[in-house]
Amino acid sequence: VRIIDTMPVNDVYVEDGKVYSKLDLAVAQAARISLRTTDLDYKPEQAIKLVKTLFDLGHWSPFEQVVIKFQCKVPLFVAVQLIRYRSVSWNMKSGRYTTEFHEVYKPTVWRGKHPTNRQMGQGEVQLPEGLPQEVEAYLEWGLALHKKLAHHGVESGLARIVLPEAIFTEMQGTVNARMLVHLLAQRMAHDAQQETQEFARALCEQWRAVMPYFGALVAQQEGWE
Ligand SMILES: Cc1cc2nc3c(=O)[nH]c(=O)nc-3n(C[C@H](O)[C@H](O)[C@H](O)COP(=O)(O)OP(=O)(O)OC[C@H]3O[C@@H](n4cnc5c(N)ncnc54)[C@H](O)[C@@H]3O)c2cc1C
């Protein structure tokens, strides 16, 4: 996953020995419209204090004025969980327009079932000899069969029915900072699917690089560090 664009344009800089980000400061700038003083000449230190006040009071709308655009490559079963977020605008590689699916996700660890929580895995299951190879062959076979159908002229939208959920797909999402935090909080939680957690952690790392102050406030609240 990588962030490809932001509004405002990403700009992290140092002033008086402190690191500031245009994205963090944009939250304060948006909030100041209430006082009709939207000028950006406020000292960044004051602006950052305002961001903290808004966060503490739960005044979320100014955080919606910052927008993040990202691209990612994820297995289809992760993509299905992500597109449930209606607050993100998504575009996705189309199985109707292309037959270019060459890669499948192959787990290195077979997680076991959690005894009480159906959403979670626990530990590692030792599969009988040959079973991991059988799964791998099945996944590769799905890709090969898909190509074969396409080769024989079958419409891409129909040929894709043989593709496994493990295929990697590509997506682009655009989301405001408030709703990004909503997604990250749900998908970095311990009961989220591990592969989706990995995606969320990678996106979070990138987001915190462009919005370090708000990122740190959220991380503290969510217990991420
Ligand atoms: C651990 C976990 C397990 C899950 N298990 C299942 C499952 O078994 N089955 C299943 O179907 N889904 C499941 N989900 C998906 C879940 O129900 C949500 O669809 C998903 O997490 C997106 O959350 P959201 O709707 O809050 O996000 P968004 O769609 O981004 O919405 C953000 C917020 O906007 C508001 N909103 C958006 N649209 C509406 C609307 N139409 N009406 C009212 N308010 C709205 C809500 O406040 C919402 O929280 C699971 C999610 C998690 C994290």
Coordinates of C-alpha atoms and ligand atoms in Angstrom, one line a residue, residues 84-87 119 179 182 186-187 191-192, ligand 1:
R84 CA -17.4 -2.5 3.0
Y85 CA -16.2 1.0 4.0
R86 CA -18.7 3.2 2.3
S87 CA -16.9 6.3 3.5
Q119 CA -13.6 -14.1 14.1
M179 CA -13.0 8.0 8.3
H182 CA -12.4 4.6 11.7
Q186 CA -11.5 -1.5 13.2
R187 CA -9.0 -3.3 11.1
D191 CA -10.1 -9.5 16.3
A192 CA -9.7 -8.3 12.7
Ligands
LIG1 C1 -14.1 -7.7 13.2 C2 -15.1 -7.4 12.1 C3 -16.0 -8.4 11.8 C4 -17.1 -8.2 10.9 N1 -17.9 -9.2 10.6 C5 -18.9 -9.0 9.7 C6 -19.8 -10.0 9.3 O1 -19.8 -11.1 9.9 N2 -20.8 -9.8 8.4 C7 -20.9 -8.6 7.7 O2 -21.7 -8.4 6.9 N3 -20.0 -7.6 8.0 C8 -19.0 -7.7 9.0 N4 -18.1 -6.7 9.2 C9 -18.2 -5.5 8.5 C10 -18.9 -4.4 9.3 O3 -20.3 -4.7 9.5 C11 -18.9 -3.1 8.5 O4 -19.6 -3.2 7.2 C12 -17.5 -2.6 8.2 O5 -16.7 -2.8 9.3 C13 -17.5 -1.1 7.7 O6 -17.8 -0.3 8.8 P1 -18.8 0.9 8.8 O7 -20.1 0.6 8.2 O8 -18.8 1.6 10.1 O9 -17.9 1.8 7.8 P2 -18.4 2.9 6.6 O10 -19.3 2.2 5.6 O11 -17.2 3.5 6.1 O12 -19.3 3.9 7.4 C14 -18.7 4.8 8.3 C15 -19.8 5.3 9.3 O13 -20.7 6.0 8.5 C16 -22.0 5.8 9.0 N5 -22.8 5.2 7.9 C17 -22.4 4.9 6.7 N6 -23.4 4.4 5.9 C18 -24.5 4.4 6.7 C19 -25.9 4.1 6.5 N7 -26.3 3.6 5.4 N8 -26.7 4.2 7.6 C20 -26.3 4.7 8.8 N9 -25.0 5.1 9.0 C21 -24.1 4.9 8.0 C22 -21.9 4.9 10.2 O14 -21.8 5.6 11.4 C23 -20.6 4.2 9.9 O15 -20.0 3.7 11.1 C24 -17.1 -6.9 10.2 C25 -16.2 -5.9 10.6 C26 -15.2 -6.2 11.5 C27 -14.3 -5.1 11.8

